[in-house]
């Protein structure tokens, strides 16, 4: 067999399993491992309301904060939307995040969208909540730690920079106000 024929045969033997895997449709509900990992976060599902106190260079601001959380794709992801309202009812803050599970890497994925920015950030489920963090400039990050129990969600965001003491940037205190069918409810009917 020529070298060319051997290379073609090797390419076919390597590509065939990959092509078969690509053509095999995945479950629309994700894998059992994905659903099990996201079930650990089911305590977040529902609608939440409370306050967010934000400490920034311009001073302290207090918003009415709402969050809604629900499963999507058969429970293989969790979608989170947060809104912060000023006293006059105007939206001052709006964010969305998607939490998923990467079975190959054995860790959660967390994709956040807020204030014109987006990114993938480290996320960890804890015994009584979760934690995640985002870069905040050279040598700096914002670390968010949430404790969720007995119908309350308390999340603190702390700015941590090299050579500086940590400083609290946001303190969010919410109460669960009810269930929601969001975001999975209301899918478009396939019938015309």
PDB file of C-alpha atoms in Angstrom:
ATOM      1  CA  UNK A   1       0.000   0.000   0.000  1.00  0.00           C
ATOM      2  CA  UNK A   2       1.361   3.421  -0.925  1.00  0.00           C
ATOM      3  CA  UNK A   3       2.005   6.165   1.645  1.00  0.00           C
ATOM      4  CA  UNK A   4      -0.824   8.192   0.103  1.00  0.00           C
ATOM      5  CA  UNK A   5      -3.275   5.271   0.456  1.00  0.00           C
ATOM      6  CA  UNK A   6      -2.216   4.766   4.086  1.00  0.00           C
ATOM      7  CA  UNK A   7      -2.791   8.451   4.839  1.00  0.00           C
ATOM      8  CA  UNK A   8      -6.242   8.353   3.198  1.00  0.00           C
ATOM      9  CA  UNK A   9      -7.166   5.200   5.151  1.00  0.00           C
ATOM     10  CA  UNK A  10      -5.943   6.770   8.419  1.00  0.00           C
ATOM     11  CA  UNK A  11      -7.986   9.920   7.745  1.00  0.00           C
ATOM     12  CA  UNK A  12     -11.104   7.833   7.081  1.00  0.00           C
ATOM     13  CA  UNK A  13     -10.597   5.750  10.245  1.00  0.00           C
ATOM     14  CA  UNK A  14     -10.110   8.888  12.365  1.00  0.00           C
ATOM     15  CA  UNK A  15     -12.915  10.916  10.770  1.00  0.00           C
ATOM     16  CA  UNK A  16     -15.591   8.197  10.661  1.00  0.00           C
ATOM     17  CA  UNK A  17     -16.329   8.102  14.416  1.00  0.00           C
ATOM     18  CA  UNK A  18     -16.268  11.911  14.577  1.00  0.00           C
ATOM     19  CA  UNK A  19     -18.656  12.193  11.621  1.00  0.00           C
ATOM     20  CA  UNK A  20     -21.001   9.593  13.113  1.00  0.00           C
ATOM     21  CA  UNK A  21     -21.007  11.462  16.419  1.00  0.00           C
ATOM     22  CA  UNK A  22     -21.729  14.767  14.666  1.00  0.00           C
ATOM     23  CA  UNK A  23     -24.646  13.215  12.768  1.00  0.00           C
ATOM     24  CA  UNK A  24     -26.186  11.611  15.847  1.00  0.00           C
ATOM     25  CA  UNK A  25     -28.642  14.163  17.212  1.00  0.00           C
ATOM     26  CA  UNK A  26     -28.222  15.012  20.877  1.00  0.00           C
ATOM     27  CA  UNK A  27     -31.199  14.803  23.191  1.00  0.00           C
ATOM     28  CA  UNK A  28     -33.226  18.048  23.131  1.00  0.00           C
ATOM     29  CA  UNK A  29     -33.201  17.836  26.938  1.00  0.00           C
ATOM     30  CA  UNK A  30     -29.412  17.568  27.310  1.00  0.00           C
ATOM     31  CA  UNK A  31     -27.612  14.739  29.031  1.00  0.00           C
ATOM     32  CA  UNK A  32     -28.533  13.169  32.377  1.00  0.00           C
ATOM     33  CA  UNK A  33     -25.270  14.584  33.806  1.00  0.00           C
ATOM     34  CA  UNK A  34     -26.233  18.098  32.701  1.00  0.00           C
ATOM     35  CA  UNK A  35     -29.715  17.840  34.186  1.00  0.00           C
ATOM     36  CA  UNK A  36     -28.378  16.411  37.471  1.00  0.00           C
ATOM     37  CA  UNK A  37     -25.817  19.213  37.828  1.00  0.00           C
ATOM     38  CA  UNK A  38     -28.427  21.890  37.079  1.00  0.00           C
ATOM     39  CA  UNK A  39     -30.917  20.285  39.489  1.00  0.00           C
ATOM     40  CA  UNK A  40     -28.462  21.350  42.225  1.00  0.00           C
ATOM     41  CA  UNK A  41     -29.520  24.927  41.399  1.00  0.00           C
ATOM     42  CA  UNK A  42     -33.289  24.346  41.360  1.00  0.00           C
ATOM     43  CA  UNK A  43     -33.557  26.235  44.684  1.00  0.00           C
ATOM     44  CA  UNK A  44     -33.074  29.419  42.613  1.00  0.00           C
ATOM     45  CA  UNK A  45     -36.130  28.830  40.412  1.00  0.00           C
ATOM     46  CA  UNK A  46     -38.874  31.401  40.773  1.00  0.00           C
ATOM     47  CA  UNK A  47     -39.322  35.137  41.125  1.00  0.00           C
ATOM     48  CA  UNK A  48     -37.404  37.160  43.700  1.00  0.00           C
ATOM     49  CA  UNK A  49     -37.661  40.781  44.885  1.00  0.00           C
ATOM     50  CA  UNK A  50     -35.748  42.953  47.332  1.00  0.00           C
ATOM     51  CA  UNK A  51     -32.999  45.546  47.427  1.00  0.00           C
ATOM     52  CA  UNK A  52     -29.561  45.995  45.930  1.00  0.00           C
ATOM     53  CA  UNK A  53     -27.253  48.486  47.607  1.00  0.00           C
ATOM     54  CA  UNK A  54     -24.444  49.538  45.280  1.00  0.00           C
ATOM     55  CA  UNK A  55     -21.301  51.305  46.517  1.00  0.00           C
ATOM     56  CA  UNK A  56     -19.421  53.129  43.763  1.00  0.00           C
ATOM     57  CA  UNK A  57     -17.184  56.109  43.102  1.00  0.00           C
ATOM     58  CA  UNK A  58     -20.263  58.364  42.943  1.00  0.00           C
ATOM     59  CA  UNK A  59     -21.593  57.210  46.310  1.00  0.00           C
ATOM     60  CA  UNK A  60     -24.178  54.670  47.398  1.00  0.00           C
ATOM     61  CA  UNK A  61     -27.305  53.859  45.413  1.00  0.00           C
ATOM     62  CA  UNK A  62     -30.208  51.642  46.423  1.00  0.00           C
ATOM     63  CA  UNK A  63     -32.362  49.876  43.849  1.00  0.00           C
ATOM     64  CA  UNK A  64     -35.377  47.612  43.994  1.00  0.00           C
ATOM     65  CA  UNK A  65     -33.858  44.411  42.639  1.00  0.00           C
ATOM     66  CA  UNK A  66     -35.764  41.573  40.977  1.00  0.00           C
ATOM     67  CA  UNK A  67     -34.500  38.239  39.729  1.00  0.00           C
ATOM     68  CA  UNK A  68     -36.257  35.499  37.861  1.00  0.00           C
ATOM     69  CA  UNK A  69     -34.727  32.079  37.371  1.00  0.00           C
ATOM     70  CA  UNK A  70     -35.910  29.034  35.507  1.00  0.00           C
ATOM     71  CA  UNK A  71     -34.806  25.937  33.628  1.00  0.00           C
ATOM     72  CA  UNK A  72     -34.559  25.694  29.858  1.00  0.00           C
ATOM     73  CA  UNK A  73     -33.762  22.883  27.430  1.00  0.00           C
ATOM     74  CA  UNK A  74     -35.380  20.257  29.613  1.00  0.00           C
ATOM     75  CA  UNK A  75     -33.514  21.379  32.718  1.00  0.00           C
ATOM     76  CA  UNK A  76     -30.030  21.187  31.181  1.00  0.00           C
ATOM     77  CA  UNK A  77     -29.458  24.947  31.665  1.00  0.00           C
ATOM     78  CA  UNK A  78     -30.680  27.625  34.093  1.00  0.00           C
ATOM     79  CA  UNK A  79     -31.467  31.134  32.872  1.00  0.00           C
ATOM     80  CA  UNK A  80     -31.261  34.095  35.267  1.00  0.00           C
ATOM     81  CA  UNK A  81     -32.475  37.633  34.613  1.00  0.00           C
ATOM     82  CA  UNK A  82     -31.893  40.485  37.043  1.00  0.00           C
ATOM     83  CA  UNK A  83     -33.343  43.992  36.950  1.00  0.00           C
ATOM     84  CA  UNK A  84     -32.640  46.925  39.224  1.00  0.00           C
ATOM     85  CA  UNK A  85     -35.235  49.720  39.427  1.00  0.00           C
ATOM     86  CA  UNK A  86     -34.873  53.291  40.694  1.00  0.00           C
ATOM     87  CA  UNK A  87     -37.525  54.793  42.983  1.00  0.00           C
ATOM     88  CA  UNK A  88     -39.350  56.214  39.916  1.00  0.00           C
ATOM     89  CA  UNK A  89     -39.659  52.703  38.406  1.00  0.00           C
ATOM     90  CA  UNK A  90     -37.071  53.217  35.660  1.00  0.00           C
ATOM     91  CA  UNK A  91     -34.741  50.318  34.906  1.00  0.00           C
ATOM     92  CA  UNK A  92     -31.221  51.168  36.049  1.00  0.00           C
ATOM     93  CA  UNK A  93     -29.683  47.727  35.676  1.00  0.00           C
ATOM     94  CA  UNK A  94     -30.526  44.696  33.553  1.00  0.00           C
ATOM     95  CA  UNK A  95     -28.493  41.478  33.316  1.00  0.00           C
ATOM     96  CA  UNK A  96     -28.926  37.938  32.106  1.00  0.00           C
ATOM     97  CA  UNK A  97     -26.891  34.808  32.736  1.00  0.00           C
ATOM     98  CA  UNK A  98     -26.980  31.216  31.586  1.00  0.00           C
ATOM     99  CA  UNK A  99     -25.615  28.444  33.798  1.00  0.00           C
ATOM    100  CA  UNK A 100     -24.724  25.139  32.161  1.00  0.00           C
ATOM    101  CA  UNK A 101     -22.734  21.999  32.939  1.00  0.00           C
ATOM    102  CA  UNK A 102     -19.768  20.798  30.900  1.00  0.00           C
ATOM    103  CA  UNK A 103     -19.608  17.067  31.598  1.00  0.00           C
ATOM    104  CA  UNK A 104     -16.269  16.690  29.803  1.00  0.00           C
ATOM    105  CA  UNK A 105     -14.612  19.392  31.917  1.00  0.00           C
ATOM    106  CA  UNK A 106     -16.584  18.437  35.059  1.00  0.00           C
ATOM    107  CA  UNK A 107     -17.515  22.033  35.833  1.00  0.00           C
ATOM    108  CA  UNK A 108     -20.224  24.634  35.461  1.00  0.00           C
ATOM    109  CA  UNK A 109     -20.231  27.196  32.698  1.00  0.00           C
ATOM    110  CA  UNK A 110     -21.537  30.685  33.442  1.00  0.00           C
ATOM    111  CA  UNK A 111     -22.187  33.179  30.649  1.00  0.00           C
ATOM    112  CA  UNK A 112     -23.242  36.648  31.776  1.00  0.00           C
ATOM    113  CA  UNK A 113     -24.571  39.662  29.858  1.00  0.00           C
ATOM    114  CA  UNK A 114     -24.817  43.052  31.596  1.00  0.00           C
ATOM    115  CA  UNK A 115     -24.435  46.747  30.845  1.00  0.00           C
ATOM    116  CA  UNK A 116     -23.124  46.091  27.316  1.00  0.00           C
ATOM    117  CA  UNK A 117     -20.560  43.502  28.415  1.00  0.00           C
ATOM    118  CA  UNK A 118     -20.555  39.724  28.245  1.00  0.00           C
ATOM    119  CA  UNK A 119     -18.237  36.930  29.188  1.00  0.00           C
ATOM    120  CA  UNK A 120     -17.697  33.422  30.463  1.00  0.00           C
ATOM    121  CA  UNK A 121     -16.793  33.285  34.135  1.00  0.00           C
ATOM    122  CA  UNK A 122     -15.861  30.737  36.796  1.00  0.00           C
ATOM    123  CA  UNK A 123     -18.952  29.531  38.683  1.00  0.00           C
ATOM    124  CA  UNK A 124     -19.261  27.139  41.606  1.00  0.00           C
ATOM    125  CA  UNK A 125     -22.328  25.698  43.319  1.00  0.00           C
ATOM    126  CA  UNK A 126     -21.846  25.687  47.093  1.00  0.00           C
ATOM    127  CA  UNK A 127     -23.661  23.919  49.893  1.00  0.00           C
ATOM    128  CA  UNK A 128     -25.985  26.888  50.483  1.00  0.00           C
ATOM    129  CA  UNK A 129     -25.751  28.931  47.277  1.00  0.00           C
ATOM    130  CA  UNK A 130     -23.117  29.731  44.691  1.00  0.00           C
ATOM    131  CA  UNK A 131     -20.110  31.890  43.912  1.00  0.00           C
ATOM    132  CA  UNK A 132     -18.670  33.390  40.767  1.00  0.00           C
ATOM    133  CA  UNK A 133     -16.222  36.081  39.789  1.00  0.00           C
ATOM    134  CA  UNK A 134     -15.410  38.412  36.937  1.00  0.00           C
ATOM    135  CA  UNK A 135     -12.236  40.292  36.000  1.00  0.00           C
ATOM    136  CA  UNK A 136     -12.278  43.985  36.962  1.00  0.00           C
ATOM    137  CA  UNK A 137      -9.078  45.332  35.439  1.00  0.00           C
ATOM    138  CA  UNK A 138      -5.386  44.468  35.797  1.00  0.00           C
ATOM    139  CA  UNK A 139      -4.816  42.441  38.968  1.00  0.00           C
ATOM    140  CA  UNK A 140      -8.444  42.910  40.066  1.00  0.00           C
ATOM    141  CA  UNK A 141     -11.696  40.943  40.132  1.00  0.00           C
ATOM    142  CA  UNK A 142     -15.178  41.121  41.571  1.00  0.00           C
ATOM    143  CA  UNK A 143     -16.084  38.086  43.651  1.00  0.00           C
ATOM    144  CA  UNK A 144     -19.788  37.350  44.120  1.00  0.00           C
ATOM    145  CA  UNK A 145     -20.906  35.034  46.916  1.00  0.00           C
ATOM    146  CA  UNK A 146     -24.584  34.104  47.311  1.00  0.00           C
ATOM    147  CA  UNK A 147     -26.271  32.310  50.186  1.00  0.00           C
ATOM    148  CA  UNK A 148     -29.809  31.142  49.441  1.00  0.00           C
ATOM    149  CA  UNK A 149     -31.896  29.579  52.192  1.00  0.00           C
ATOM    150  CA  UNK A 150     -35.288  29.816  53.852  1.00  0.00           C
ATOM    151  CA  UNK A 151     -36.711  31.865  50.975  1.00  0.00           C
ATOM    152  CA  UNK A 152     -33.977  34.519  51.057  1.00  0.00           C
ATOM    153  CA  UNK A 153     -31.177  35.202  48.582  1.00  0.00           C
ATOM    154  CA  UNK A 154     -28.281  37.257  49.930  1.00  0.00           C
ATOM    155  CA  UNK A 155     -25.488  38.014  47.468  1.00  0.00           C
ATOM    156  CA  UNK A 156     -22.452  40.206  48.058  1.00  0.00           C
ATOM    157  CA  UNK A 157     -20.070  41.423  45.353  1.00  0.00           C
ATOM    158  CA  UNK A 158     -16.604  42.329  46.608  1.00  0.00           C
ATOM    159  CA  UNK A 159     -13.918  44.166  44.636  1.00  0.00           C
ATOM    160  CA  UNK A 160     -10.584  42.441  45.184  1.00  0.00           C
ATOM    161  CA  UNK A 161      -7.396  44.060  43.828  1.00  0.00           C
ATOM    162  CA  UNK A 162      -3.730  43.354  44.442  1.00  0.00           C
ATOM    163  CA  UNK A 163      -2.315  45.593  47.150  1.00  0.00           C
ATOM    164  CA  UNK A 164      -5.716  46.888  48.302  1.00  0.00           C
ATOM    165  CA  UNK A 165      -8.091  45.766  51.013  1.00  0.00           C
ATOM    166  CA  UNK A 166     -11.256  44.081  49.608  1.00  0.00           C
ATOM    167  CA  UNK A 167     -14.232  46.437  49.391  1.00  0.00           C
ATOM    168  CA  UNK A 168     -17.899  45.624  49.089  1.00  0.00           C
ATOM    169  CA  UNK A 169     -19.488  46.874  45.864  1.00  0.00           C
ATOM    170  CA  UNK A 170     -22.974  45.386  46.003  1.00  0.00           C
ATOM    171  CA  UNK A 171     -25.195  43.846  48.654  1.00  0.00           C
ATOM    172  CA  UNK A 172     -28.342  42.211  47.300  1.00  0.00           C
ATOM    173  CA  UNK A 173     -31.067  40.901  49.634  1.00  0.00           C
ATOM    174  CA  UNK A 174     -34.060  39.236  48.025  1.00  0.00           C
ATOM    175  CA  UNK A 175     -37.132  37.308  49.125  1.00  0.00           C
ATOM    176  CA  UNK A 176     -38.712  34.621  46.979  1.00  0.00           C
ATOM    177  CA  UNK A 177     -42.122  35.913  45.851  1.00  0.00           C
ATOM    178  CA  UNK A 178     -43.380  32.990  43.793  1.00  0.00           C
ATOM    179  CA  UNK A 179     -43.031  30.436  41.041  1.00  0.00           C
ATOM    180  CA  UNK A 180     -42.530  31.226  37.394  1.00  0.00           C
ATOM    181  CA  UNK A 181     -42.851  29.313  34.154  1.00  0.00           C
ATOM    182  CA  UNK A 182     -40.192  31.579  32.674  1.00  0.00           C
ATOM    183  CA  UNK A 183     -38.263  31.055  30.426  1.00  0.00           C
ATOM    184  CA  UNK A 184     -39.560  27.711  29.120  1.00  0.00           C
ATOM    185  CA  UNK A 185     -43.275  28.634  29.213  1.00  0.00           C
ATOM    186  CA  UNK A 186     -44.898  30.174  26.203  1.00  0.00           C
ATOM    187  CA  UNK A 187     -42.989  28.428  23.425  1.00  0.00           C
ATOM    188  CA  UNK A 188     -44.206  29.138  19.893  1.00  0.00           C
ATOM    189  CA  UNK A 189     -46.882  26.616  18.833  1.00  0.00           C
ATOM    190  CA  UNK A 190     -45.661  24.552  15.870  1.00  0.00           C
ATOM    191  CA  UNK A 191     -49.149  24.513  14.345  1.00  0.00           C
ATOM    192  CA  UNK A 192     -49.911  27.411  11.980  1.00  0.00           C
TER     193      UNK A 192
END
